[in-house]
C-alpha cells in the first residue's frame, strides 16, 4: 500500500487472502473521511463523526420514505407555509427534525440553517465547542414525495467564524468557497450518499442488510459534455430571451435529450455521472430563480467543481456569489464544463446585443 493512495489495498490483490468484498463492506463513510484526510487528528475525527451523523439522518429519512405509503400521517401537507412561501409537506417537517435530532448531544454542530426554518437553529449544549454549522434542505423535491418519485436531502458544512452573539449567523453570508464539506442523499431505487470534503467526490450506497453506507463510486468525474439538458420548459415564456435561444439550439441540434424530474438532486445526480447540464434560470416572477444559494446551489456547485464540472448563475461562478440573506436565491446553470459554457454563450451574446443597442441610442 503506497502512502499516496491509502485505498490501493482496495484494488490490489487482497493480501493474506483477505476477502476483497469484506474490505469493501468495511469502507464506511466514517473510515473513508479519515482515509481522505490521512489523519486521525481531533479535527479529522470530528469531521468523520459529523459525516456519520449525516449518514444516520439519511438512514432515518430513507426508512420513513420506504414505508410512508403504509403509515398514517406521513404523507401530504401540514397546512403550513414556510419561509419560502411554499406549502410544507409532513415529510419536510419530519426530515428537518431528523437532522436536528441526530446532532443533539454531538458536540459537533452548534447551528443548523434549513430551508424549512426562518432562522438558524442553535443546539446550545454543542455551541461552546462545536464550531461546525450545518446548512441543509431536508427534503429537496417535495412535490415528488407523495407519489414515490425520488427526492433528496442536500447538505453543506461550514466552520463558524467569530462569535455569533446575536443569533444572526451573519458569518454564513460568505462565498461557497468557505464550505468545508458538501453533499446530498438521494432516496431513489437505492439510497445513496454523495459527498466531498474537497478531495474528490465519492458515492456510498446504503446496504439495508448492514444498515451502513458502503463505498460504491470513488473520485467521480463528470464528462466534459453530456446529451442531457434538464430544465422546466414550462417556464419558457418567463425566461430571458437568451435562455430561449439556448433552448431553441438544443431543440434543433442532434445529440441532446431532455430529462427533468422535479427534484434537483435526482437531475443533478444523472448529470454528475453522465454529463449534461441542469438549469433553473430566473423568471419574470422570480428573477433570482427558485433555488436557494446556501443550501441548494452552493453545495451542488462545490460537488460539481470537485468532479471537474462547473456551476454558474449564468454570468458568475456560483461559488463566488455572496448572499445578502440566509435564504437568498440564485439562478443556476450546473453540469459539464462544455454544456455550462454553451448556456453562458447565449447569455453573453444577448448581453452584447443589448450593449450595442444602448450604444447606438446614446
Ligand atoms: P419547478 C424542488 O422544490 C426544487 O427546489 C428543486 O429540487 C427542483 O429542481 C425545482 O424546485 C423544481 O421546481 O418550478 O420546476 O417545479
CSV table of C-alpha atoms in Angstrom, one decimal, residues 11 17 30 77 86 136 146 151 221 227 235 240 246 254 259 287 319 321-322 351:
chain,number,residue,atom,x,y,z
A,11,UNK,CA,-8.0,-2.6,-5.6
A,17,UNK,CA,-6.0,-14.0,1.2
A,30,UNK,CA,-16.5,7.5,8.6
A,77,UNK,CA,-49.4,18.7,3.5
A,86,UNK,CA,-44.1,27.1,-0.1
A,136,UNK,CA,-29.4,21.8,4.6
A,146,UNK,CA,-46.4,11.8,-2.2
A,151,UNK,CA,-36.3,13.1,-3.6
A,221,UNK,CA,-15.6,12.8,-12.7
A,227,UNK,CA,-26.5,14.7,-24.0
A,235,UNK,CA,-41.3,28.3,-17.8
A,240,UNK,CA,-34.9,35.8,-20.6
A,246,UNK,CA,-30.3,28.1,-25.8
A,254,UNK,CA,-28.8,16.4,-32.8
A,259,UNK,CA,-34.7,14.9,-18.6
A,287,UNK,CA,-35.7,37.0,-11.4
A,319,UNK,CA,-19.1,29.6,-5.5
A,321,UNK,CA,-21.7,34.6,-5.1
A,322,UNK,CA,-22.0,36.2,-1.7
A,351,UNK,CA,-25.8,40.9,-23.4
